[in-house]
PDB file of C-alpha atoms in Angstrom:
ATOM      1  CA  UNK N   1     133.646 116.946  54.468  1.00  0.00           C
ATOM      2  CA  UNK N   2     130.622 118.169  54.735  1.00  0.00           C
ATOM      3  CA  UNK N   3     128.973 114.747  54.951  1.00  0.00           C
ATOM      4  CA  UNK N   4     131.420 113.704  58.135  1.00  0.00           C
ATOM      5  CA  UNK N   5     130.037 116.757  60.294  1.00  0.00           C
ATOM      6  CA  UNK N   6     126.548 116.238  59.158  1.00  0.00           C
ATOM      7  CA  UNK N   7     127.504 112.760  60.370  1.00  0.00           C
ATOM      8  CA  UNK N   8     129.173 114.252  63.509  1.00  0.00           C
ATOM      9  CA  UNK N   9     125.716 116.255  64.053  1.00  0.00           C
ATOM     10  CA  UNK N  10     123.762 113.823  64.194  1.00  0.00           C
ATOM     11  CA  UNK N  11     125.700 111.286  66.647  1.00  0.00           C
ATOM     12  CA  UNK N  12     125.390 114.510  68.398  1.00  0.00           C
ATOM     13  CA  UNK N  13     121.819 115.199  68.229  1.00  0.00           C
ATOM     14  CA  UNK N  14     120.834 111.161  68.904  1.00  0.00           C
ATOM     15  CA  UNK N  15     123.342 111.450  72.060  1.00  0.00           C
ATOM     16  CA  UNK N  16     121.599 115.009  73.833  1.00  0.00           C
ATOM     17  CA  UNK N  17     118.337 112.904  73.111  1.00  0.00           C
ATOM     18  CA  UNK N  18     119.292 110.106  75.125  1.00  0.00           C
ATOM     19  CA  UNK N  19     120.890 112.182  77.969  1.00  0.00           C
ATOM     20  CA  UNK N  20     117.291 114.281  77.729  1.00  0.00           C
ATOM     21  CA  UNK N  21     115.257 110.883  78.480  1.00  0.00           C
ATOM     22  CA  UNK N  22     117.729 109.818  80.779  1.00  0.00           C
ATOM     23  CA  UNK N  23     117.724 112.631  82.803  1.00  0.00           C
ATOM     24  CA  UNK N  24     113.504 112.721  82.546  1.00  0.00           C
ATOM     25  CA  UNK N  25     114.288 109.028  83.844  1.00  0.00           C
ATOM     26  CA  UNK N  26     115.876 109.961  86.687  1.00  0.00           C
ATOM     27  CA  UNK N  27     113.214 113.018  87.469  1.00  0.00           C
ATOM     28  CA  UNK N  28     110.235 111.273  87.492  1.00  0.00           C
ATOM     29  CA  UNK N  29     111.823 107.998  89.555  1.00  0.00           C
ATOM     30  CA  UNK N  30     113.634 110.652  91.951  1.00  0.00           C
ATOM     31  CA  UNK N  31     111.837 109.940  94.857  1.00  0.00           C
ATOM     32  CA  UNK N  32     113.673 107.879  97.126  1.00  0.00           C
ATOM     33  CA  UNK N  33     111.543 108.122 100.669  1.00  0.00           C
ATOM     34  CA  UNK N  34     108.480 109.445 102.197  1.00  0.00           C
ATOM     35  CA  UNK N  35     107.334 111.583 104.482  1.00  0.00           C
ATOM     36  CA  UNK N  36     104.252 109.860 107.122  1.00  0.00           C
ATOM     37  CA  UNK N  37     102.691 112.651 108.514  1.00  0.00           C
ATOM     38  CA  UNK N  38     101.292 110.138 111.225  1.00  0.00           C
ATOM     39  CA  UNK N  39      97.448 109.692 112.741  1.00  0.00           C
ATOM     40  CA  UNK N  40      97.781 113.463 114.395  1.00  0.00           C
ATOM     41  CA  UNK N  41      99.873 116.210 113.885  1.00  0.00           C
ATOM     42  CA  UNK N  42      98.712 118.321 116.916  1.00  0.00           C
ATOM     43  CA  UNK N  43     101.642 118.284 119.416  1.00  0.00           C
ATOM     44  CA  UNK N  44      99.255 118.756 122.281  1.00  0.00           C
ATOM     45  CA  UNK N  45      97.210 115.500 121.643  1.00  0.00           C
ATOM     46  CA  UNK N  46     100.100 113.418 120.334  1.00  0.00           C
ATOM     47  CA  UNK N  47     101.809 112.195 123.631  1.00  0.00           C
ATOM     48  CA  UNK N  48      98.288 110.943 125.212  1.00  0.00           C
ATOM     49  CA  UNK N  49      97.447 109.352 121.948  1.00  0.00           C
ATOM     50  CA  UNK N  50     100.745 107.911 122.236  1.00  0.00           C
ATOM     51  CA  UNK N  51     100.004 105.964 125.607  1.00  0.00           C
ATOM     52  CA  UNK N  52      97.005 105.180 124.536  1.00  0.00           C
ATOM     53  CA  UNK N  53      97.742 102.935 121.685  1.00  0.00           C
ATOM     54  CA  UNK N  54     100.929 101.672 123.217  1.00  0.00           C
ATOM     55  CA  UNK N  55      98.434 100.199 126.019  1.00  0.00           C
ATOM     56  CA  UNK N  56      96.391  98.618 122.865  1.00  0.00           C
ATOM     57  CA  UNK N  57      99.129  97.584 121.453  1.00  0.00           C
ATOM     58  CA  UNK N  58     100.098  95.542 124.532  1.00  0.00           C
ATOM     59  CA  UNK N  59      97.266  94.470 124.907  1.00  0.00           C
ATOM     60  CA  UNK N  60      96.337  92.943 121.768  1.00  0.00           C
ATOM     61  CA  UNK N  61      99.601  90.775 122.012  1.00  0.00           C
ATOM     62  CA  UNK N  62      98.777  89.843 125.457  1.00  0.00           C
ATOM     63  CA  UNK N  63      95.552  88.898 124.297  1.00  0.00           C
ATOM     64  CA  UNK N  64      96.219  86.846 121.605  1.00  0.00           C
ATOM     65  CA  UNK N  65      99.701  85.463 122.585  1.00  0.00           C
ATOM     66  CA  UNK N  66      96.930  84.373 125.582  1.00  0.00           C
ATOM     67  CA  UNK N  67      95.132  82.494 122.942  1.00  0.00           C
ATOM     68  CA  UNK N  68      97.397  80.541 121.218  1.00  0.00           C
ATOM     69  CA  UNK N  69      99.131  78.861 124.703  1.00  0.00           C
ATOM     70  CA  UNK N  70      95.368  78.039 125.293  1.00  0.00           C
ATOM     71  CA  UNK N  71      95.193  76.309 122.459  1.00  0.00           C
ATOM     72  CA  UNK N  72      98.044  74.493 121.602  1.00  0.00           C
ATOM     73  CA  UNK N  73      98.638  73.783 125.464  1.00  0.00           C
ATOM     74  CA  UNK N  74      94.853  71.875 125.341  1.00  0.00           C
ATOM     75  CA  UNK N  75      93.951  68.836 123.933  1.00  0.00           C
ATOM     76  CA  UNK N  76      89.786  69.917 124.716  1.00  0.00           C
ATOM     77  CA  UNK N  77      90.548  72.835 122.892  1.00  0.00           C
ATOM     78  CA  UNK N  78      91.813  71.368 119.487  1.00  0.00           C
ATOM     79  CA  UNK N  79      89.201  71.819 116.968  1.00  0.00           C
ATOM     80  CA  UNK N  80      88.654  73.241 113.922  1.00  0.00           C
ATOM     81  CA  UNK N  81      86.870  75.944 115.584  1.00  0.00           C
ATOM     82  CA  UNK N  82      89.842  76.707 117.551  1.00  0.00           C
ATOM     83  CA  UNK N  83      92.298  75.618 114.797  1.00  0.00           C
ATOM     84  CA  UNK N  84      91.019  79.278 113.018  1.00  0.00           C
ATOM     85  CA  UNK N  85      91.206  80.672 116.214  1.00  0.00           C
ATOM     86  CA  UNK N  86      94.537  79.985 116.979  1.00  0.00           C
ATOM     87  CA  UNK N  87      95.737  81.185 113.012  1.00  0.00           C
ATOM     88  CA  UNK N  88      93.711  84.326 113.235  1.00  0.00           C
ATOM     89  CA  UNK N  89      95.162  85.096 117.066  1.00  0.00           C
ATOM     90  CA  UNK N  90      98.629  84.404 115.651  1.00  0.00           C
ATOM     91  CA  UNK N  91      97.518  86.817 112.221  1.00  0.00           C
ATOM     92  CA  UNK N  92      96.214  89.948 114.568  1.00  0.00           C
ATOM     93  CA  UNK N  93      99.533  89.716 115.949  1.00  0.00           C
ATOM     94  CA  UNK N  94     101.297  90.399 113.386  1.00  0.00           C
ATOM     95  CA  UNK N  95      99.341  92.224 111.338  1.00  0.00           C
ATOM     96  CA  UNK N  96      98.980  95.067 114.105  1.00  0.00           C
ATOM     97  CA  UNK N  97     103.040  94.837 114.342  1.00  0.00           C
ATOM     98  CA  UNK N  98     103.463  95.746 110.664  1.00  0.00           C
ATOM     99  CA  UNK N  99     100.862  99.281 110.919  1.00  0.00           C
ATOM    100  CA  UNK N 100     101.031 100.215 115.017  1.00  0.00           C
ATOM    101  CA  UNK N 101     104.982 100.316 115.086  1.00  0.00           C
ATOM    102  CA  UNK N 102     105.138 103.464 112.690  1.00  0.00           C
ATOM    103  CA  UNK N 103     101.950 105.177 114.074  1.00  0.00           C
ATOM    104  CA  UNK N 104     103.428 104.806 117.456  1.00  0.00           C
ATOM    105  CA  UNK N 105     106.691 106.226 116.024  1.00  0.00           C
ATOM    106  CA  UNK N 106     104.986 109.125 114.433  1.00  0.00           C
ATOM    107  CA  UNK N 107     102.832 109.727 117.312  1.00  0.00           C
ATOM    108  CA  UNK N 108     106.487 110.284 119.252  1.00  0.00           C
ATOM    109  CA  UNK N 109     108.529 112.080 116.806  1.00  0.00           C
ATOM    110  CA  UNK N 110     105.804 113.821 114.709  1.00  0.00           C
ATOM    111  CA  UNK N 111     106.114 113.548 110.456  1.00  0.00           C
ATOM    112  CA  UNK N 112     108.871 111.183 109.828  1.00  0.00           C
ATOM    113  CA  UNK N 113     110.742 109.384 106.656  1.00  0.00           C
ATOM    114  CA  UNK N 114     110.664 106.258 105.551  1.00  0.00           C
ATOM    115  CA  UNK N 115     112.085 105.256 102.651  1.00  0.00           C
ATOM    116  CA  UNK N 116     110.705 103.530  99.474  1.00  0.00           C
ATOM    117  CA  UNK N 117     112.190 100.360 100.018  1.00  0.00           C
ATOM    118  CA  UNK N 118     110.733  99.944 103.320  1.00  0.00           C
ATOM    119  CA  UNK N 119     107.732 101.459 102.483  1.00  0.00           C
ATOM    120  CA  UNK N 120     107.136  98.674  99.845  1.00  0.00           C
ATOM    121  CA  UNK N 121     108.053  96.334 102.617  1.00  0.00           C
ATOM    122  CA  UNK N 122     105.137  97.144 105.243  1.00  0.00           C
ATOM    123  CA  UNK N 123     102.853  97.844 102.472  1.00  0.00           C
ATOM    124  CA  UNK N 124     103.673  94.180 100.682  1.00  0.00           C
ATOM    125  CA  UNK N 125     102.840  92.401 104.445  1.00  0.00           C
ATOM    126  CA  UNK N 126      99.805  94.652 105.510  1.00  0.00           C
ATOM    127  CA  UNK N 127      97.973  93.226 102.521  1.00  0.00           C
ATOM    128  CA  UNK N 128      99.472  89.947 103.066  1.00  0.00           C
ATOM    129  CA  UNK N 129      97.703  90.086 106.092  1.00  0.00           C
ATOM    130  CA  UNK N 130      94.495  91.564 105.358  1.00  0.00           C
ATOM    131  CA  UNK N 131      93.716  89.313 102.112  1.00  0.00           C
ATOM    132  CA  UNK N 132      94.395  86.300 104.743  1.00  0.00           C
ATOM    133  CA  UNK N 133      91.990  88.265 107.619  1.00  0.00           C
ATOM    134  CA  UNK N 134      88.852  88.082 104.589  1.00  0.00           C
ATOM    135  CA  UNK N 135      89.867  84.794 104.337  1.00  0.00           C
ATOM    136  CA  UNK N 136      90.288  83.121 107.233  1.00  0.00           C
ATOM    137  CA  UNK N 137      86.864  84.675 108.539  1.00  0.00           C
ATOM    138  CA  UNK N 138      85.078  83.601 105.980  1.00  0.00           C
ATOM    139  CA  UNK N 139      86.280  79.995 106.332  1.00  0.00           C
ATOM    140  CA  UNK N 140      86.103  80.097 109.930  1.00  0.00           C
ATOM    141  CA  UNK N 141      81.658  81.709 109.235  1.00  0.00           C
ATOM    142  CA  UNK N 142      81.799  77.831 107.010  1.00  0.00           C
ATOM    143  CA  UNK N 143      83.431  75.927 110.374  1.00  0.00           C
ATOM    144  CA  UNK N 144      80.265  77.129 111.857  1.00  0.00           C
ATOM    145  CA  UNK N 145      77.301  76.715 109.222  1.00  0.00           C
ATOM    146  CA  UNK N 146      78.480  72.689 109.438  1.00  0.00           C
ATOM    147  CA  UNK N 147      78.925  72.676 112.682  1.00  0.00           C
ATOM    148  CA  UNK N 148      75.465  73.944 113.349  1.00  0.00           C
ATOM    149  CA  UNK N 149      73.581  72.987 109.961  1.00  0.00           C
ATOM    150  CA  UNK N 150      75.551  69.757 108.880  1.00  0.00           C
ATOM    151  CA  UNK N 151      76.958  68.196 112.577  1.00  0.00           C
ATOM    152  CA  UNK N 152      76.580  64.596 111.365  1.00  0.00           C
ATOM    153  CA  UNK N 153      79.004  65.552 108.717  1.00  0.00           C
ATOM    154  CA  UNK N 154      81.073  67.652 110.682  1.00  0.00           C
ATOM    155  CA  UNK N 155      84.130  65.360 111.913  1.00  0.00           C
ATOM    156  CA  UNK N 156      83.926  64.378 107.792  1.00  0.00           C
ATOM    157  CA  UNK N 157      83.665  67.465 106.290  1.00  0.00           C
ATOM    158  CA  UNK N 158      86.069  69.644 108.922  1.00  0.00           C
ATOM    159  CA  UNK N 159      88.888  66.547 108.931  1.00  0.00           C
ATOM    160  CA  UNK N 160      92.358  68.002 109.661  1.00  0.00           C
ATOM    161  CA  UNK N 161      93.290  68.095 106.449  1.00  0.00           C
ATOM    162  CA  UNK N 162      90.606  69.668 105.445  1.00  0.00           C
ATOM    163  CA  UNK N 163      91.368  72.442 108.151  1.00  0.00           C
ATOM    164  CA  UNK N 164      94.751  72.759 106.959  1.00  0.00           C
ATOM    165  CA  UNK N 165      93.927  73.355 103.510  1.00  0.00           C
ATOM    166  CA  UNK N 166      91.715  75.986 104.296  1.00  0.00           C
ATOM    167  CA  UNK N 167      94.307  78.155 106.422  1.00  0.00           C
ATOM    168  CA  UNK N 168      97.049  77.718 103.974  1.00  0.00           C
ATOM    169  CA  UNK N 169      95.144  78.349 101.295  1.00  0.00           C
ATOM    170  CA  UNK N 170      93.888  81.416 103.041  1.00  0.00           C
ATOM    171  CA  UNK N 171      97.597  82.587 103.852  1.00  0.00           C
ATOM    172  CA  UNK N 172      98.823  81.550 100.180  1.00  0.00           C
ATOM    173  CA  UNK N 173      95.849  83.327  98.438  1.00  0.00           C
ATOM    174  CA  UNK N 174      96.823  86.750 100.366  1.00  0.00           C
ATOM    175  CA  UNK N 175     100.078  86.199  99.198  1.00  0.00           C
ATOM    176  CA  UNK N 176      99.570  86.019  95.565  1.00  0.00           C
ATOM    177  CA  UNK N 177      97.134  89.160  96.137  1.00  0.00           C
ATOM    178  CA  UNK N 178      99.692  90.977  97.943  1.00  0.00           C
ATOM    179  CA  UNK N 179     102.150  90.290  95.024  1.00  0.00           C
ATOM    180  CA  UNK N 180     100.745  91.516  92.527  1.00  0.00           C
ATOM    181  CA  UNK N 181      99.074  94.495  93.575  1.00  0.00           C
ATOM    182  CA  UNK N 182     102.285  95.150  96.073  1.00  0.00           C
ATOM    183  CA  UNK N 183     103.915  94.895  92.120  1.00  0.00           C
ATOM    184  CA  UNK N 184     101.997  97.274  90.514  1.00  0.00           C
ATOM    185  CA  UNK N 185     102.370 100.119  92.846  1.00  0.00           C
ATOM    186  CA  UNK N 186     106.154  99.759  92.877  1.00  0.00           C
ATOM    187  CA  UNK N 187     106.240 100.287  89.645  1.00  0.00           C
ATOM    188  CA  UNK N 188     104.748 103.685  89.647  1.00  0.00           C
ATOM    189  CA  UNK N 189     106.879 106.754  89.303  1.00  0.00           C
ATOM    190  CA  UNK N 190     106.187 108.984  92.584  1.00  0.00           C
ATOM    191  CA  UNK N 191     108.011 112.984  90.992  1.00  0.00           C
ATOM    192  CA  UNK N 192     106.800 114.415  94.569  1.00  0.00           C
ATOM    193  CA  UNK N 193     105.725 115.705  96.467  1.00  0.00           C
ATOM    194  CA  UNK N 194     106.664 112.831  98.603  1.00  0.00           C
ATOM    195  CA  UNK N 195     104.083 113.656 101.822  1.00  0.00           C
ATOM    196  CA  UNK N 196     102.016 110.654 102.416  1.00  0.00           C
ATOM    197  CA  UNK N 197      98.505 111.704 105.081  1.00  0.00           C
ATOM    198  CA  UNK N 198      98.325 108.351 106.581  1.00  0.00           C
ATOM    199  CA  UNK N 199     100.743 107.145 109.951  1.00  0.00           C
ATOM    200  CA  UNK N 200     101.835 103.609 107.555  1.00  0.00           C
ATOM    201  CA  UNK N 201     102.269 103.136 103.453  1.00  0.00           C
ATOM    202  CA  UNK N 202      98.840 102.252 102.223  1.00  0.00           C
ATOM    203  CA  UNK N 203      96.667 101.674  98.312  1.00  0.00           C
ATOM    204  CA  UNK N 204      95.074 104.812  98.465  1.00  0.00           C
ATOM    205  CA  UNK N 205      97.859 107.651 100.118  1.00  0.00           C
ATOM    206  CA  UNK N 206     100.228 105.930  97.358  1.00  0.00           C
ATOM    207  CA  UNK N 207      98.618 106.321  94.795  1.00  0.00           C
ATOM    208  CA  UNK N 208      97.620 109.710  95.703  1.00  0.00           C
ATOM    209  CA  UNK N 209     101.260 111.128  95.138  1.00  0.00           C
ATOM    210  CA  UNK N 210     101.848 108.832  91.299  1.00  0.00           C
ATOM    211  CA  UNK N 211     102.979 111.001  88.667  1.00  0.00           C
ATOM    212  CA  UNK N 212     101.893 108.231  86.062  1.00  0.00           C
ATOM    213  CA  UNK N 213      98.609 106.836  84.750  1.00  0.00           C
ATOM    214  CA  UNK N 214      97.288 104.908  87.592  1.00  0.00           C
ATOM    215  CA  UNK N 215      94.346 103.366  86.030  1.00  0.00           C
ATOM    216  CA  UNK N 216      96.274  99.491  85.406  1.00  0.00           C
ATOM    217  CA  UNK N 217      96.968  99.136  89.510  1.00  0.00           C
ATOM    218  CA  UNK N 218      93.542 100.901  89.853  1.00  0.00           C
ATOM    219  CA  UNK N 219      92.003  98.471  88.070  1.00  0.00           C
ATOM    220  CA  UNK N 220      94.245  95.753  89.683  1.00  0.00           C
ATOM    221  CA  UNK N 221      93.278  96.522  92.760  1.00  0.00           C
ATOM    222  CA  UNK N 222      89.394  97.229  92.088  1.00  0.00           C
ATOM    223  CA  UNK N 223      89.702  93.882  90.926  1.00  0.00           C
ATOM    224  CA  UNK N 224      91.382  92.057  93.562  1.00  0.00           C
ATOM    225  CA  UNK N 225      88.670  94.379  96.416  1.00  0.00           C
ATOM    226  CA  UNK N 226      86.039  92.282  94.828  1.00  0.00           C
ATOM    227  CA  UNK N 227      87.600  89.027  94.527  1.00  0.00           C
ATOM    228  CA  UNK N 228      89.262  88.695  98.221  1.00  0.00           C
ATOM    229  CA  UNK N 229      86.487  91.464 100.014  1.00  0.00           C
ATOM    230  CA  UNK N 230      83.322  91.147  98.506  1.00  0.00           C
ATOM    231  CA  UNK N 231      83.939  87.352  98.010  1.00  0.00           C
ATOM    232  CA  UNK N 232      84.351  86.009 101.377  1.00  0.00           C
ATOM    233  CA  UNK N 233      82.126  88.313 102.155  1.00  0.00           C
ATOM    234  CA  UNK N 234      79.503  85.946 100.255  1.00  0.00           C
ATOM    235  CA  UNK N 235      80.442  83.089 101.564  1.00  0.00           C
ATOM    236  CA  UNK N 236      80.319  84.686 105.044  1.00  0.00           C
ATOM    237  CA  UNK N 237      76.776  86.209 104.911  1.00  0.00           C
ATOM    238  CA  UNK N 238      75.539  83.198 103.203  1.00  0.00           C
ATOM    239  CA  UNK N 239      77.005  81.096 106.246  1.00  0.00           C
ATOM    240  CA  UNK N 240      75.134  82.595 108.959  1.00  0.00           C
ATOM    241  CA  UNK N 241      71.949  83.163 106.783  1.00  0.00           C
ATOM    242  CA  UNK N 242      71.838  79.445 106.281  1.00  0.00           C
ATOM    243  CA  UNK N 243      72.407  78.972 110.531  1.00  0.00           C
ATOM    244  CA  UNK N 244      69.297  81.448 111.311  1.00  0.00           C
ATOM    245  CA  UNK N 245      67.703  79.915 109.168  1.00  0.00           C
ATOM    246  CA  UNK N 246      68.673  76.364 111.046  1.00  0.00           C
ATOM    247  CA  UNK N 247      68.338  77.784 114.904  1.00  0.00           C
ATOM    248  CA  UNK N 248      64.875  79.785 114.029  1.00  0.00           C
ATOM    249  CA  UNK N 249      63.582  76.119 113.251  1.00  0.00           C
ATOM    250  CA  UNK N 250      65.140  74.173 116.109  1.00  0.00           C
ATOM    251  CA  UNK N 251      62.866  73.287 118.618  1.00  0.00           C
ATOM    252  CA  UNK N 252      64.582  74.066 122.281  1.00  0.00           C
ATOM    253  CA  UNK N 253      64.870  77.898 123.113  1.00  0.00           C
ATOM    254  CA  UNK N 254      67.872  76.945 125.478  1.00  0.00           C
ATOM    255  CA  UNK N 255      69.644  75.586 121.901  1.00  0.00           C
ATOM    256  CA  UNK N 256      68.482  78.806 119.708  1.00  0.00           C
ATOM    257  CA  UNK N 257      69.730  80.834 122.548  1.00  0.00           C
ATOM    258  CA  UNK N 258      73.158  79.326 122.439  1.00  0.00           C
ATOM    259  CA  UNK N 259      73.456  79.534 119.057  1.00  0.00           C
ATOM    260  CA  UNK N 260      72.475  83.259 118.222  1.00  0.00           C
ATOM    261  CA  UNK N 261      74.416  84.307 121.025  1.00  0.00           C
ATOM    262  CA  UNK N 262      77.807  82.640 119.851  1.00  0.00           C
ATOM    263  CA  UNK N 263      76.671  84.061 115.306  1.00  0.00           C
ATOM    264  CA  UNK N 264      76.047  87.053 116.849  1.00  0.00           C
ATOM    265  CA  UNK N 265      79.449  87.963 118.610  1.00  0.00           C
ATOM    266  CA  UNK N 266      81.256  86.410 115.265  1.00  0.00           C
ATOM    267  CA  UNK N 267      78.698  88.392 113.364  1.00  0.00           C
ATOM    268  CA  UNK N 268      79.746  91.864 115.011  1.00  0.00           C
ATOM    269  CA  UNK N 269      83.717  91.294 114.127  1.00  0.00           C
ATOM    270  CA  UNK N 270      82.856  90.475 110.776  1.00  0.00           C
ATOM    271  CA  UNK N 271      80.506  93.745 110.151  1.00  0.00           C
ATOM    272  CA  UNK N 272      82.992  96.021 111.850  1.00  0.00           C
ATOM    273  CA  UNK N 273      86.304  94.543 109.792  1.00  0.00           C
ATOM    274  CA  UNK N 274      84.188  94.170 106.358  1.00  0.00           C
ATOM    275  CA  UNK N 275      82.675  97.845 106.718  1.00  0.00           C
ATOM    276  CA  UNK N 276      85.533  99.888 107.217  1.00  0.00           C
ATOM    277  CA  UNK N 277      87.951  97.331 105.218  1.00  0.00           C
ATOM    278  CA  UNK N 278      85.192  97.406 101.793  1.00  0.00           C
ATOM    279  CA  UNK N 279      84.820 101.038 101.886  1.00  0.00           C
ATOM    280  CA  UNK N 280      88.718 102.258 101.220  1.00  0.00           C
ATOM    281  CA  UNK N 281      89.910  99.239  99.510  1.00  0.00           C
ATOM    282  CA  UNK N 282      86.474  99.243  97.333  1.00  0.00           C
ATOM    283  CA  UNK N 283      87.360 102.732  96.316  1.00  0.00           C
ATOM    284  CA  UNK N 284      90.803 103.033  96.706  1.00  0.00           C
ATOM    285  CA  UNK N 285      91.494 105.626  93.940  1.00  0.00           C
ATOM    286  CA  UNK N 286      92.274 109.299  95.243  1.00  0.00           C
ATOM    287  CA  UNK N 287      89.894 109.038  98.364  1.00  0.00           C
ATOM    288  CA  UNK N 288      89.594 112.741  99.294  1.00  0.00           C
ATOM    289  CA  UNK N 289      88.385 112.279 102.933  1.00  0.00           C
ATOM    290  CA  UNK N 290      92.062 111.174 104.383  1.00  0.00           C
ATOM    291  CA  UNK N 291      90.659 112.050 107.965  1.00  0.00           C
ATOM    292  CA  UNK N 292      88.415 109.840 107.692  1.00  0.00           C
ATOM    293  CA  UNK N 293      90.241 107.286 105.782  1.00  0.00           C
ATOM    294  CA  UNK N 294      92.619 107.523 108.679  1.00  0.00           C
ATOM    295  CA  UNK N 295      89.463 106.843 111.163  1.00  0.00           C
ATOM    296  CA  UNK N 296      89.007 104.049 109.216  1.00  0.00           C
ATOM    297  CA  UNK N 297      92.169 102.258 109.389  1.00  0.00           C
ATOM    298  CA  UNK N 298      92.297 102.474 113.154  1.00  0.00           C
ATOM    299  CA  UNK N 299      89.589 100.825 113.081  1.00  0.00           C
ATOM    300  CA  UNK N 300      90.851  97.784 111.328  1.00  0.00           C
ATOM    301  CA  UNK N 301      94.157  98.133 112.013  1.00  0.00           C
ATOM    302  CA  UNK N 302      94.192  98.496 116.136  1.00  0.00           C
ATOM    303  CA  UNK N 303      90.224  98.085 116.859  1.00  0.00           C
ATOM    304  CA  UNK N 304      89.136  95.055 115.475  1.00  0.00           C
ATOM    305  CA  UNK N 305      92.601  93.133 116.356  1.00  0.00           C
ATOM    306  CA  UNK N 306      92.041  93.888 120.097  1.00  0.00           C
ATOM    307  CA  UNK N 307      88.467  93.242 120.105  1.00  0.00           C
ATOM    308  CA  UNK N 308      89.018  89.152 117.902  1.00  0.00           C
ATOM    309  CA  UNK N 309      90.021  87.587 120.739  1.00  0.00           C
ATOM    310  CA  UNK N 310      87.327  88.881 123.269  1.00  0.00           C
ATOM    311  CA  UNK N 311      84.384  88.309 121.243  1.00  0.00           C
ATOM    312  CA  UNK N 312      85.221  84.908 119.585  1.00  0.00           C
ATOM    313  CA  UNK N 313      87.534  83.064 122.090  1.00  0.00           C
ATOM    314  CA  UNK N 314      87.098  84.555 125.767  1.00  0.00           C
ATOM    315  CA  UNK N 315      83.171  84.780 125.489  1.00  0.00           C
ATOM    316  CA  UNK N 316      83.693  81.869 125.203  1.00  0.00           C
ATOM    317  CA  UNK N 317      82.636  78.990 127.681  1.00  0.00           C
ATOM    318  CA  UNK N 318      85.177  75.985 126.880  1.00  0.00           C
ATOM    319  CA  UNK N 319      87.900  78.966 127.283  1.00  0.00           C
ATOM    320  CA  UNK N 320      86.411  80.301 130.049  1.00  0.00           C
ATOM    321  CA  UNK N 321      87.181  76.654 131.986  1.00  0.00           C
ATOM    322  CA  UNK N 322      90.780  75.902 130.519  1.00  0.00           C
ATOM    323  CA  UNK N 323      91.703  79.938 130.991  1.00  0.00           C
ATOM    324  CA  UNK N 324      90.483  78.530 134.900  1.00  0.00           C
ATOM    325  CA  UNK N 325      92.879  75.635 135.066  1.00  0.00           C
ATOM    326  CA  UNK N 326      95.244  77.830 133.081  1.00  0.00           C
ATOM    327  CA  UNK N 327      95.073  80.310 135.993  1.00  0.00           C
ATOM    328  CA  UNK N 328      94.472  77.791 138.914  1.00  0.00           C
ATOM    329  CA  UNK N 329      91.388  80.119 139.680  1.00  0.00           C
ATOM    330  CA  UNK N 330      88.518  78.603 141.374  1.00  0.00           C
TER     331      UNK N 330
END
């Protein structure tokens, strides 16, 4: 009679262990939502900031919508450079629409709750767009390199099939990187606290909240940052360096001024975007200065999308001519 009792005790012990493991698993994944603190927790300045950022958001949408309309409706802008600018404007509209609503919500209501699923969805689209923008900026730099350094080969090297391939590879590459990074971050366990000191779901704040080992996730994030950010930055810098050398060899001073004017405006955008992005995403693990993190995030999620149309298009003479025709200005 003792043997059945021993078997029963063993079964109870195994069942108890299974229950303990189940409880531990529940505890490890009990965070089902996060709290976004937003850009500022000070009620006295939130209303002012809300008005400012709402104006910037609407201005960004208006600028980029205008650029897309002008490019699509005027055949004189059906060129490789404007094809990439149209893609960039479309991307910028999506970009600000992913991050700006949560920023405005935080300024309007203060800290607010966001579900785990929505947070990961926002993170996915944010990573897609930021990686795609890096690749598009590199493609635009290459386009300017071919136009200035190899003008006779420009129709062949930048024919429509090549332009379409560069644009599609930019978007698909951004999606693939985002799938890998978002999957790694979503598979982590979040045990609490669940407060994100940011105005949207970003990589570094989420890693700070994870209660499991994040070395693999940090490695994936770091490698993708090196490949996407540093790789595309090198392509852009190499293209603009070759342009500078070619321009300095031009005999005409007017041609030099025109080329330098175009490249200088492009380099301003590239410099602002990459400086802020590289600072954060090439060292994503446990960034301590979260206020600095938020300021830099504002630069490449708000300032850059608003300035890109002005720098890339609205200072362009061809765009000026088309805009005057559209608005019936003399």
